[in-house]
JSON list of C-alpha atoms in Angstrom, two decimals:
[
{"chain": "A", "resi": 792, "resn": "MET", "atom": "CA", "xyz": [158.38, 121.42, 60.88]},
{"chain": "A", "resi": 793, "resn": "PHE", "atom": "CA", "xyz": [156.08, 118.47, 63.49]},
{"chain": "A", "resi": 794, "resn": "ASP", "atom": "CA", "xyz": [152.73, 119.40, 62.60]},
{"chain": "A", "resi": 795, "resn": "LEU", "atom": "CA", "xyz": [150.68, 116.81, 60.65]},
{"chain": "A", "resi": 796, "resn": "ASN", "atom": "CA", "xyz": [148.79, 118.16, 58.14]},
{"chain": "A", "resi": 797, "resn": "LEU", "atom": "CA", "xyz": [145.47, 115.95, 57.70]},
{"chain": "A", "resi": 798, "resn": "GLN", "atom": "CA", "xyz": [144.47, 116.76, 54.54]},
{"chain": "A", "resi": 799, "resn": "LYS", "atom": "CA", "xyz": [147.05, 115.37, 53.46]},
{"chain": "A", "resi": 800, "resn": "ALA", "atom": "CA", "xyz": [147.91, 112.39, 54.75]},
{"chain": "A", "resi": 801, "resn": "LEU", "atom": "CA", "xyz": [143.94, 112.23, 53.47]},
{"chain": "A", "resi": 802, "resn": "LYS", "atom": "CA", "xyz": [145.07, 112.90, 49.91]},
{"chain": "A", "resi": 803, "resn": "LYS", "atom": "CA", "xyz": [148.67, 110.61, 50.06]},
{"chain": "A", "resi": 804, "resn": "ASP", "atom": "CA", "xyz": [147.00, 107.46, 51.56]},
{"chain": "A", "resi": 805, "resn": "ARG", "atom": "CA", "xyz": [144.25, 108.25, 48.81]},
{"chain": "A", "resi": 806, "resn": "ASP", "atom": "CA", "xyz": [145.82, 109.10, 45.58]},
{"chain": "A", "resi": 807, "resn": "ARG", "atom": "CA", "xyz": [148.03, 105.77, 46.59]},
{"chain": "A", "resi": 808, "resn": "LEU", "atom": "CA", "xyz": [144.68, 103.76, 45.79]},
{"chain": "A", "resi": 809, "resn": "LEU", "atom": "CA", "xyz": [143.03, 105.77, 42.81]},
{"chain": "A", "resi": 810, "resn": "THR", "atom": "CA", "xyz": [143.61, 107.81, 40.04]},
{"chain": "A", "resi": 811, "resn": "SER", "atom": "CA", "xyz": [142.36, 111.10, 39.90]},
{"chain": "A", "resi": 812, "resn": "GLN", "atom": "CA", "xyz": [140.02, 110.01, 36.68]},
{"chain": "A", "resi": 813, "resn": "ASP", "atom": "CA", "xyz": [138.77, 106.27, 39.11]},
{"chain": "A", "resi": 814, "resn": "LEU", "atom": "CA", "xyz": [137.92, 109.30, 42.42]},
{"chain": "A", "resi": 815, "resn": "LYS", "atom": "CA", "xyz": [136.30, 111.18, 39.63]},
{"chain": "A", "resi": 816, "resn": "ALA", "atom": "CA", "xyz": [134.22, 107.71, 37.45]},
{"chain": "A", "resi": 817, "resn": "ILE", "atom": "CA", "xyz": [133.35, 107.18, 41.14]},
{"chain": "A", "resi": 818, "resn": "ILE", "atom": "CA", "xyz": [131.38, 110.04, 41.68]},
{"chain": "A", "resi": 819, "resn": "LYS", "atom": "CA", "xyz": [129.83, 110.78, 38.80]},
{"chain": "A", "resi": 820, "resn": "ARG", "atom": "CA", "xyz": [129.02, 107.53, 40.05]},
{"chain": "A", "resi": 821, "resn": "ILE", "atom": "CA", "xyz": [127.40, 108.57, 42.67]},
{"chain": "A", "resi": 822, "resn": "PHE", "atom": "CA", "xyz": [125.99, 111.54, 41.46]},
{"chain": "A", "resi": 823, "resn": "ASP", "atom": "CA", "xyz": [124.03, 109.46, 38.83]},
{"chain": "A", "resi": 824, "resn": "GLN", "atom": "CA", "xyz": [122.56, 107.75, 40.61]},
{"chain": "A", "resi": 825, "resn": "LYS", "atom": "CA", "xyz": [121.14, 109.57, 43.30]},
{"chain": "A", "resi": 826, "resn": "GLU", "atom": "CA", "xyz": [119.40, 112.02, 40.23]},
{"chain": "A", "resi": 827, "resn": "ALA", "atom": "CA", "xyz": [117.85, 108.83, 38.64]},
{"chain": "A", "resi": 828, "resn": "SER", "atom": "CA", "xyz": [116.46, 107.99, 42.17]},
{"chain": "A", "resi": 829, "resn": "LYS", "atom": "CA", "xyz": [115.02, 111.77, 42.28]},
{"chain": "A", "resi": 830, "resn": "THR", "atom": "CA", "xyz": [113.85, 111.00, 38.64]},
{"chain": "A", "resi": 831, "resn": "ARG", "atom": "CA", "xyz": [111.65, 107.89, 39.55]},
{"chain": "A", "resi": 832, "resn": "ILE", "atom": "CA", "xyz": [110.47, 108.39, 42.41]},
{"chain": "A", "resi": 833, "resn": "LYS", "atom": "CA", "xyz": [109.25, 112.19, 40.92]},
{"chain": "A", "resi": 834, "resn": "SER", "atom": "CA", "xyz": [107.70, 109.81, 38.26]},
{"chain": "A", "resi": 835, "resn": "LYS", "atom": "CA", "xyz": [105.88, 107.94, 40.95]},
{"chain": "A", "resi": 836, "resn": "LEU", "atom": "CA", "xyz": [104.36, 111.27, 42.69]},
{"chain": "A", "resi": 837, "resn": "ASP", "atom": "CA", "xyz": [103.29, 112.51, 39.52]},
{"chain": "A", "resi": 838, "resn": "ASN", "atom": "CA", "xyz": [101.48, 109.78, 38.60]},
{"chain": "A", "resi": 839, "resn": "LYS", "atom": "CA", "xyz": [98.37, 108.53, 38.81]},
{"chain": "A", "resi": 840, "resn": "ASN", "atom": "CA", "xyz": [97.37, 106.17, 41.36]},
{"chain": "A", "resi": 841, "resn": "THR", "atom": "CA", "xyz": [96.43, 102.40, 40.81]},
{"chain": "A", "resi": 842, "resn": "SER", "atom": "CA", "xyz": [94.53, 100.43, 43.37]},
{"chain": "A", "resi": 843, "resn": "PHE", "atom": "CA", "xyz": [98.69, 98.74, 44.54]},
{"chain": "A", "resi": 844, "resn": "VAL", "atom": "CA", "xyz": [99.00, 98.37, 48.23]},
{"chain": "A", "resi": 845, "resn": "ASN", "atom": "CA", "xyz": [102.36, 99.57, 49.43]},
{"chain": "A", "resi": 846, "resn": "SER", "atom": "CA", "xyz": [104.02, 95.71, 51.62]},
{"chain": "A", "resi": 847, "resn": "LEU", "atom": "CA", "xyz": [106.13, 96.87, 54.40]},
{"chain": "A", "resi": 848, "resn": "ILE", "atom": "CA", "xyz": [107.73, 95.22, 57.13]},
{"chain": "A", "resi": 849, "resn": "PHE", "atom": "CA", "xyz": [105.62, 95.27, 60.49]},
{"chain": "A", "resi": 850, "resn": "ASP", "atom": "CA", "xyz": [109.02, 94.81, 62.36]},
{"chain": "A", "resi": 851, "resn": "ASP", "atom": "CA", "xyz": [110.37, 98.24, 61.08]},
{"chain": "A", "resi": 852, "resn": "LEU", "atom": "CA", "xyz": [107.15, 100.46, 61.31]},
{"chain": "A", "resi": 853, "resn": "ASP", "atom": "CA", "xyz": [107.20, 102.63, 62.81]},
{"chain": "A", "resi": 854, "resn": "MET", "atom": "CA", "xyz": [103.76, 102.58, 64.52]},
{"chain": "A", "resi": 855, "resn": "ASP", "atom": "CA", "xyz": [103.34, 106.75, 65.50]},
{"chain": "A", "resi": 856, "resn": "LYS", "atom": "CA", "xyz": [102.72, 106.59, 61.38]},
{"chain": "A", "resi": 857, "resn": "ILE", "atom": "CA", "xyz": [100.09, 104.81, 61.02]},
{"chain": "A", "resi": 858, "resn": "PHE", "atom": "CA", "xyz": [97.07, 106.11, 60.95]},
{"chain": "A", "resi": 859, "resn": "HIS", "atom": "CA", "xyz": [93.30, 104.74, 59.64]},
{"chain": "A", "resi": 860, "resn": "ILE", "atom": "CA", "xyz": [91.18, 106.74, 56.79]},
{"chain": "A", "resi": 861, "resn": "ASP", "atom": "CA", "xyz": [88.30, 107.21, 59.98]},
{"chain": "A", "resi": 862, "resn": "SER", "atom": "CA", "xyz": [91.47, 109.50, 61.54]},
{"chain": "A", "resi": 863, "resn": "ILE", "atom": "CA", "xyz": [92.81, 111.28, 58.82]},
{"chain": "A", "resi": 864, "resn": "GLU", "atom": "CA", "xyz": [89.04, 112.46, 57.40]},
{"chain": "A", "resi": 865, "resn": "LYS", "atom": "CA", "xyz": [88.26, 113.88, 60.60]},
{"chain": "A", "resi": 866, "resn": "LEU", "atom": "CA", "xyz": [90.97, 116.01, 60.36]},
{"chain": "A", "resi": 867, "resn": "CYS", "atom": "CA", "xyz": [90.62, 116.91, 57.39]},
{"chain": "A", "resi": 868, "resn": "ILE", "atom": "CA", "xyz": [86.56, 117.80, 57.80]},
{"chain": "A", "resi": 869, "resn": "ASN", "atom": "CA", "xyz": [88.05, 119.61, 61.10]},
{"chain": "A", "resi": 870, "resn": "TYR", "atom": "CA", "xyz": [89.87, 121.84, 60.31]},
{"chain": "A", "resi": 871, "resn": "ARG", "atom": "CA", "xyz": [88.61, 121.74, 55.96]},
{"chain": "A", "resi": 872, "resn": "LEU", "atom": "CA", "xyz": [91.97, 120.05, 54.18]},
{"chain": "A", "resi": 873, "resn": "ARG", "atom": "CA", "xyz": [92.09, 117.59, 51.40]},
{"chain": "A", "resi": 874, "resn": "PHE", "atom": "CA", "xyz": [93.71, 114.67, 51.10]},
{"chain": "A", "resi": 875, "resn": "LEU", "atom": "CA", "xyz": [94.46, 113.18, 47.46]},
{"chain": "A", "resi": 876, "resn": "ASP", "atom": "CA", "xyz": [96.78, 111.64, 45.49]},
{"chain": "A", "resi": 877, "resn": "THR", "atom": "CA", "xyz": [100.21, 112.86, 44.78]},
{"chain": "A", "resi": 878, "resn": "HIS", "atom": "CA", "xyz": [99.59, 114.21, 40.84]},
{"chain": "A", "resi": 879, "resn": "LEU", "atom": "CA", "xyz": [97.33, 116.64, 41.75]},
{"chain": "A", "resi": 880, "resn": "PHE", "atom": "CA", "xyz": [99.46, 118.61, 44.38]},
{"chain": "A", "resi": 881, "resn": "LYS", "atom": "CA", "xyz": [100.71, 121.69, 42.46]},
{"chain": "A", "resi": 882, "resn": "GLY", "atom": "CA", "xyz": [103.70, 123.08, 45.43]},
{"chain": "A", "resi": 883, "resn": "ASP", "atom": "CA", "xyz": [106.86, 122.15, 45.84]},
{"chain": "A", "resi": 884, "resn": "TYR", "atom": "CA", "xyz": [108.36, 118.46, 48.11]},
{"chain": "A", "resi": 885, "resn": "PRO", "atom": "CA", "xyz": [110.86, 120.01, 49.85]},
{"chain": "A", "resi": 886, "resn": "HIS", "atom": "CA", "xyz": [115.61, 118.66, 48.91]},
{"chain": "A", "resi": 887, "resn": "GLU", "atom": "CA", "xyz": [115.37, 116.04, 51.95]},
{"chain": "A", "resi": 888, "resn": "LEU", "atom": "CA", "xyz": [111.67, 113.71, 50.88]},
{"chain": "A", "resi": 889, "resn": "TYR", "atom": "CA", "xyz": [114.24, 112.69, 48.22]},
{"chain": "A", "resi": 890, "resn": "SER", "atom": "CA", "xyz": [116.43, 111.18, 49.87]},
{"chain": "A", "resi": 891, "resn": "ILE", "atom": "CA", "xyz": [114.54, 110.48, 53.35]},
{"chain": "A", "resi": 892, "resn": "ILE", "atom": "CA", "xyz": [111.97, 107.64, 50.53]},
{"chain": "A", "resi": 893, "resn": "PRO", "atom": "CA", "xyz": [114.85, 106.06, 49.06]},
{"chain": "A", "resi": 894, "resn": "GLU", "atom": "CA", "xyz": [115.88, 105.33, 53.28]},
{"chain": "A", "resi": 895, "resn": "LEU", "atom": "CA", "xyz": [111.66, 104.09, 53.56]},
{"chain": "A", "resi": 896, "resn": "GLU", "atom": "CA", "xyz": [112.28, 101.27, 50.62]},
{"chain": "A", "resi": 897, "resn": "ASP", "atom": "CA", "xyz": [115.36, 100.19, 51.86]},
{"chain": "A", "resi": 898, "resn": "ALA", "atom": "CA", "xyz": [114.25, 99.70, 54.94]},
{"chain": "A", "resi": 899, "resn": "HIS", "atom": "CA", "xyz": [111.07, 98.05, 53.99]},
{"chain": "A", "resi": 900, "resn": "GLU", "atom": "CA", "xyz": [113.28, 96.30, 50.76]},
{"chain": "A", "resi": 901, "resn": "THR", "atom": "CA", "xyz": [110.27, 97.40, 48.44]},
{"chain": "A", "resi": 902, "resn": "GLN", "atom": "CA", "xyz": [109.77, 100.95, 45.77]},
{"chain": "A", "resi": 903, "resn": "LEU", "atom": "CA", "xyz": [106.77, 102.78, 47.43]},
{"chain": "A", "resi": 904, "resn": "GLU", "atom": "CA", "xyz": [103.61, 103.80, 45.66]},
{"chain": "A", "resi": 905, "resn": "ASN", "atom": "CA", "xyz": [100.54, 105.37, 44.74]},
{"chain": "A", "resi": 906, "resn": "PHE", "atom": "CA", "xyz": [101.56, 108.39, 47.69]},
{"chain": "A", "resi": 907, "resn": "LYS", "atom": "CA", "xyz": [98.57, 110.34, 48.90]},
{"chain": "A", "resi": 908, "resn": "ILE", "atom": "CA", "xyz": [98.80, 114.14, 50.35]},
{"chain": "A", "resi": 909, "resn": "MET", "atom": "CA", "xyz": [96.84, 116.06, 53.19]},
{"chain": "A", "resi": 910, "resn": "ALA", "atom": "CA", "xyz": [97.16, 119.31, 53.04]},
{"chain": "A", "resi": 911, "resn": "PRO", "atom": "CA", "xyz": [94.82, 122.81, 52.49]},
{"chain": "A", "resi": 912, "resn": "SER", "atom": "CA", "xyz": [93.53, 123.11, 49.06]},
{"chain": "A", "resi": 913, "resn": "LYS", "atom": "CA", "xyz": [95.25, 125.23, 47.72]},
{"chain": "A", "resi": 914, "resn": "LEU", "atom": "CA", "xyz": [98.66, 124.18, 46.88]},
{"chain": "A", "resi": 915, "resn": "PHE", "atom": "CA", "xyz": [96.71, 121.19, 44.96]},
{"chain": "A", "resi": 916, "resn": "ARG", "atom": "CA", "xyz": [95.65, 121.16, 40.73]},
{"chain": "A", "resi": 917, "resn": "LEU", "atom": "CA", "xyz": [92.01, 120.69, 41.41]},
{"chain": "A", "resi": 918, "resn": "LYS", "atom": "CA", "xyz": [89.45, 120.42, 38.93]},
{"chain": "A", "resi": 919, "resn": "ALA", "atom": "CA", "xyz": [86.48, 122.91, 38.37]},
{"chain": "A", "resi": 920, "resn": "LYS", "atom": "CA", "xyz": [89.55, 121.96, 42.77]},
{"chain": "A", "resi": 921, "resn": "GLU", "atom": "CA", "xyz": [100.94, 125.19, 55.27]},
{"chain": "A", "resi": 922, "resn": "ASP", "atom": "CA", "xyz": [101.85, 121.58, 55.86]},
{"chain": "A", "resi": 923, "resn": "PRO", "atom": "CA", "xyz": [102.02, 119.31, 53.41]},
{"chain": "A", "resi": 924, "resn": "LEU", "atom": "CA", "xyz": [101.92, 115.23, 54.85]},
{"chain": "A", "resi": 925, "resn": "LEU", "atom": "CA", "xyz": [103.18, 112.94, 52.56]},
{"chain": "A", "resi": 926, "resn": "PHE", "atom": "CA", "xyz": [101.43, 108.72, 53.17]},
{"chain": "A", "resi": 927, "resn": "ALA", "atom": "CA", "xyz": [101.29, 105.40, 51.74]},
{"chain": "A", "resi": 928, "resn": "PRO", "atom": "CA", "xyz": [99.34, 103.51, 51.53]},
{"chain": "A", "resi": 929, "resn": "ILE", "atom": "CA", "xyz": [99.46, 99.76, 53.32]},
{"chain": "A", "resi": 930, "resn": "GLY", "atom": "CA", "xyz": [96.33, 98.11, 53.50]},
{"chain": "A", "resi": 931, "resn": "ASN", "atom": "CA", "xyz": [92.66, 97.70, 55.41]},
{"chain": "A", "resi": 932, "resn": "GLY", "atom": "CA", "xyz": [91.99, 101.50, 55.05]},
{"chain": "A", "resi": 933, "resn": "TYR", "atom": "CA", "xyz": [96.01, 102.44, 56.63]},
{"chain": "A", "resi": 934, "resn": "TYR", "atom": "CA", "xyz": [98.15, 105.45, 55.31]},
{"chain": "A", "resi": 935, "resn": "TYR", "atom": "CA", "xyz": [101.89, 104.89, 56.32]},
{"chain": "A", "resi": 936, "resn": "LEU", "atom": "CA", "xyz": [103.23, 109.02, 57.70]},
{"chain": "A", "resi": 937, "resn": "VAL", "atom": "CA", "xyz": [106.10, 109.25, 55.31]},
{"chain": "A", "resi": 938, "resn": "HIS", "atom": "CA", "xyz": [106.76, 112.73, 55.24]},
{"chain": "A", "resi": 939, "resn": "LYS", "atom": "CA", "xyz": [105.70, 116.02, 56.85]},
{"chain": "A", "resi": 940, "resn": "TRP", "atom": "CA", "xyz": [107.02, 119.34, 56.18]},
{"chain": "A", "resi": 941, "resn": "GLY", "atom": "CA", "xyz": [106.15, 123.46, 56.01]},
{"chain": "A", "resi": 942, "resn": "ASP", "atom": "CA", "xyz": [104.38, 125.17, 59.44]},
{"chain": "A", "resi": 943, "resn": "ASP", "atom": "CA", "xyz": [102.37, 123.58, 61.08]},
{"chain": "A", "resi": 944, "resn": "LEU", "atom": "CA", "xyz": [98.74, 124.63, 60.76]},
{"chain": "A", "resi": 945, "resn": "LYS", "atom": "CA", "xyz": [97.52, 127.20, 63.69]},
{"chain": "A", "resi": 946, "resn": "ILE", "atom": "CA", "xyz": [95.18, 125.53, 66.21]},
{"chain": "A", "resi": 947, "resn": "PHE", "atom": "CA", "xyz": [92.28, 128.42, 65.80]},
{"chain": "A", "resi": 948, "resn": "ARG", "atom": "CA", "xyz": [92.18, 127.67, 61.91]},
{"chain": "A", "resi": 949, "resn": "ARG", "atom": "CA", "xyz": [89.92, 124.30, 63.30]},
{"chain": "A", "resi": 950, "resn": "LEU", "atom": "CA", "xyz": [86.88, 128.06, 64.67]},
{"chain": "A", "resi": 951, "resn": "PHE", "atom": "CA", "xyz": [87.57, 129.61, 61.88]},
{"chain": "A", "resi": 952, "resn": "VAL", "atom": "CA", "xyz": [86.26, 126.92, 59.17]},
{"chain": "A", "resi": 953, "resn": "TRP", "atom": "CA", "xyz": [84.04, 124.58, 61.58]},
{"chain": "A", "resi": 954, "resn": "PRO", "atom": "CA", "xyz": [81.01, 126.76, 60.80]},
{"chain": "A", "resi": 955, "resn": "PHE", "atom": "CA", "xyz": [81.57, 125.54, 57.01]},
{"chain": "A", "resi": 956, "resn": "LYS", "atom": "CA", "xyz": [82.04, 121.43, 58.27]},
{"chain": "A", "resi": 957, "resn": "ASN", "atom": "CA", "xyz": [78.00, 121.16, 57.60]},
{"chain": "A", "resi": 958, "resn": "VAL", "atom": "CA", "xyz": [75.02, 121.83, 57.14]},
{"chain": "A", "resi": 959, "resn": "ASN", "atom": "CA", "xyz": [74.03, 121.63, 60.24]},
{"chain": "A", "resi": 960, "resn": "THR", "atom": "CA", "xyz": [77.45, 123.93, 62.41]},
{"chain": "A", "resi": 961, "resn": "LEU", "atom": "CA", "xyz": [76.40, 126.47, 59.73]},
{"chain": "A", "resi": 962, "resn": "ILE", "atom": "CA", "xyz": [72.71, 126.99, 60.64]},
{"chain": "A", "resi": 963, "resn": "PHE", "atom": "CA", "xyz": [73.63, 126.58, 64.70]},
{"chain": "A", "resi": 964, "resn": "THR", "atom": "CA", "xyz": [77.15, 129.85, 63.72]},
{"chain": "A", "resi": 965, "resn": "SER", "atom": "CA", "xyz": [73.43, 131.92, 62.05]},
{"chain": "A", "resi": 966, "resn": "ILE", "atom": "CA", "xyz": [71.36, 130.99, 64.81]},
{"chain": "A", "resi": 967, "resn": "LEU", "atom": "CA", "xyz": [74.92, 132.41, 67.34]},
{"chain": "A", "resi": 968, "resn": "LEU", "atom": "CA", "xyz": [75.75, 135.63, 65.01]},
{"chain": "A", "resi": 969, "resn": "SER", "atom": "CA", "xyz": [71.44, 136.48, 65.65]},
{"chain": "A", "resi": 970, "resn": "LEU", "atom": "CA", "xyz": [71.97, 135.93, 69.47]},
{"chain": "A", "resi": 971, "resn": "VAL", "atom": "CA", "xyz": [75.06, 138.21, 69.66]},
{"chain": "A", "resi": 972, "resn": "SER", "atom": "CA", "xyz": [73.55, 140.33, 67.15]},
{"chain": "A", "resi": 973, "resn": "THR", "atom": "CA", "xyz": [70.51, 140.39, 68.97]},
{"chain": "A", "resi": 974, "resn": "ALA", "atom": "CA", "xyz": [71.72, 141.10, 73.14]},
{"chain": "A", "resi": 975, "resn": "ILE", "atom": "CA", "xyz": [73.94, 143.87, 71.14]},
{"chain": "A", "resi": 976, "resn": "GLY", "atom": "CA", "xyz": [70.45, 145.61, 70.37]},
{"chain": "A", "resi": 977, "resn": "SER", "atom": "CA", "xyz": [69.15, 144.96, 73.13]},
{"chain": "A", "resi": 978, "resn": "VAL", "atom": "CA", "xyz": [71.61, 147.09, 74.74]},
{"chain": "A", "resi": 979, "resn": "ILE", "atom": "CA", "xyz": [72.30, 149.92, 72.31]},
{"chain": "A", "resi": 980, "resn": "PHE", "atom": "CA", "xyz": [68.26, 149.86, 71.59]},
{"chain": "A", "resi": 981, "resn": "ASN", "atom": "CA", "xyz": [67.28, 148.93, 75.83]},
{"chain": "A", "resi": 982, "resn": "LYS", "atom": "CA", "xyz": [63.80, 150.05, 75.42]},
{"chain": "A", "resi": 983, "resn": "LEU", "atom": "CA", "xyz": [62.93, 147.63, 73.13]},
{"chain": "A", "resi": 984, "resn": "SER", "atom": "CA", "xyz": [59.69, 144.52, 75.42]},
{"chain": "A", "resi": 985, "resn": "ASP", "atom": "CA", "xyz": [60.42, 140.97, 74.99]},
{"chain": "A", "resi": 986, "resn": "THR", "atom": "CA", "xyz": [58.44, 140.66, 71.51]},
{"chain": "A", "resi": 987, "resn": "GLN", "atom": "CA", "xyz": [60.54, 143.49, 70.36]},
{"chain": "A", "resi": 988, "resn": "LEU", "atom": "CA", "xyz": [63.61, 141.16, 70.26]},
{"chain": "A", "resi": 989, "resn": "PHE", "atom": "CA", "xyz": [62.14, 138.40, 69.86]},
{"chain": "A", "resi": 990, "resn": "VAL", "atom": "CA", "xyz": [61.24, 139.80, 66.66]},
{"chain": "A", "resi": 991, "resn": "ILE", "atom": "CA", "xyz": [64.44, 141.14, 65.40]},
{"chain": "A", "resi": 992, "resn": "PHE", "atom": "CA", "xyz": [65.82, 137.54, 66.96]},
{"chain": "A", "resi": 993, "resn": "ILE", "atom": "CA", "xyz": [63.97, 135.55, 64.19]},
{"chain": "A", "resi": 994, "resn": "PHE", "atom": "CA", "xyz": [64.59, 138.26, 61.27]},
{"chain": "A", "resi": 995, "resn": "ASN", "atom": "CA", "xyz": [68.80, 138.47, 62.34]},
{"chain": "A", "resi": 996, "resn": "ILE", "atom": "CA", "xyz": [68.10, 134.49, 62.10]},
{"chain": "A", "resi": 997, "resn": "LYS", "atom": "CA", "xyz": [66.84, 134.27, 58.48]},
{"chain": "A", "resi": 998, "resn": "THR", "atom": "CA", "xyz": [69.14, 137.32, 57.80]},
{"chain": "A", "resi": 999, "resn": "PHE", "atom": "CA", "xyz": [71.70, 134.76, 58.42]},
{"chain": "A", "resi": 1000, "resn": "VAL", "atom": "CA", "xyz": [71.18, 132.11, 57.16]},
{"chain": "A", "resi": 1001, "resn": "PHE", "atom": "CA", "xyz": [70.53, 133.53, 53.58]},
{"chain": "A", "resi": 1002, "resn": "ILE", "atom": "CA", "xyz": [73.97, 135.42, 53.67]},
{"chain": "A", "resi": 1003, "resn": "THR", "atom": "CA", "xyz": [75.28, 132.56, 54.76]},
{"chain": "A", "resi": 1004, "resn": "PHE", "atom": "CA", "xyz": [74.44, 130.07, 52.26]},
{"chain": "A", "resi": 1005, "resn": "TYR", "atom": "CA", "xyz": [73.93, 132.85, 49.38]},
{"chain": "A", "resi": 1006, "resn": "LEU", "atom": "CA", "xyz": [78.00, 133.06, 50.15]},
{"chain": "A", "resi": 1007, "resn": "LEU", "atom": "CA", "xyz": [78.44, 130.24, 50.12]},
{"chain": "A", "resi": 1008, "resn": "PHE", "atom": "CA", "xyz": [76.79, 129.16, 46.62]},
{"chain": "A", "resi": 1009, "resn": "MET", "atom": "CA", "xyz": [78.14, 132.77, 45.11]},
{"chain": "A", "resi": 1010, "resn": "MET", "atom": "CA", "xyz": [81.76, 131.31, 45.76]},
{"chain": "A", "resi": 1011, "resn": "ARG", "atom": "CA", "xyz": [80.75, 127.51, 44.97]},
{"chain": "A", "resi": 1012, "resn": "LYS", "atom": "CA", "xyz": [81.76, 126.21, 48.07]},
{"chain": "A", "resi": 1013, "resn": "ASN", "atom": "CA", "xyz": [80.84, 123.18, 50.06]},
{"chain": "A", "resi": 1014, "resn": "PHE", "atom": "CA", "xyz": [81.14, 122.06, 53.12]},
{"chain": "A", "resi": 1015, "resn": "ASN", "atom": "CA", "xyz": [84.66, 120.35, 55.49]},
{"chain": "A", "resi": 1016, "resn": "GLU", "atom": "CA", "xyz": [82.58, 116.79, 55.04]},
{"chain": "A", "resi": 1017, "resn": "SER", "atom": "CA", "xyz": [81.71, 117.20, 51.06]},
{"chain": "A", "resi": 1018, "resn": "ILE", "atom": "CA", "xyz": [85.36, 118.55, 49.90]},
{"chain": "A", "resi": 1019, "resn": "TRP", "atom": "CA", "xyz": [87.81, 116.46, 52.36]},
{"chain": "A", "resi": 1020, "resn": "ASP", "atom": "CA", "xyz": [88.93, 113.45, 49.54]},
{"chain": "A", "resi": 1021, "resn": "SER", "atom": "CA", "xyz": [87.27, 115.29, 46.31]},
{"chain": "A", "resi": 1022, "resn": "LYS", "atom": "CA", "xyz": [89.36, 116.25, 43.15]},
{"chain": "A", "resi": 1023, "resn": "TYR", "atom": "CA", "xyz": [86.91, 119.58, 42.09]},
{"chain": "A", "resi": 1024, "resn": "LYS", "atom": "CA", "xyz": [86.67, 122.35, 42.56]},
{"chain": "A", "resi": 1025, "resn": "ASN", "atom": "CA", "xyz": [83.62, 123.36, 44.07]}
]
């Protein structure tokens, strides 16, 4: 008898201040503003980048999200990633991104432009081209991390792609594989002399170097150091 229905009490007070039509108009205006903001941001992400540099308020920056291009390049080379303009990105953007960017823009009293993405090659539309990170340039080779989504890269990815870092790492890997295969051969054929093992070792090096470079050529792949900021597939 004396229970208070909070929902009804709120509705009664609301109806005293607003008519149903007024409320619908307010809610529609809110949704229209959000949709317009989302459309604007999507357009910025899809447009080709210019030389524009974003101007952010220093005191409002999160220092943990500021990275120099040299650090970005190093990470891309180590993990075989690309760092390219967002108009080349073919993955899906998370829904929360369309709230994060406006909040960041409001905090810095600006509109962000010229976004770039760090991600594996498969997430880009590359010309004959896990976990993306969205950056905005802030000048002098520095980029501000706007948002990260998706799963973390597996730490062993660096080990798997290390042979393709550059020509030296590929040759070193070929020599290492040659040593392993020669050692296995010496165990299986324990009567081989040192000279014979050395000849086999040299032959293995030539074989592995030829195979790895031939496969790279046939698959039209390039080294990590050459592709990290390239918009081309090969």
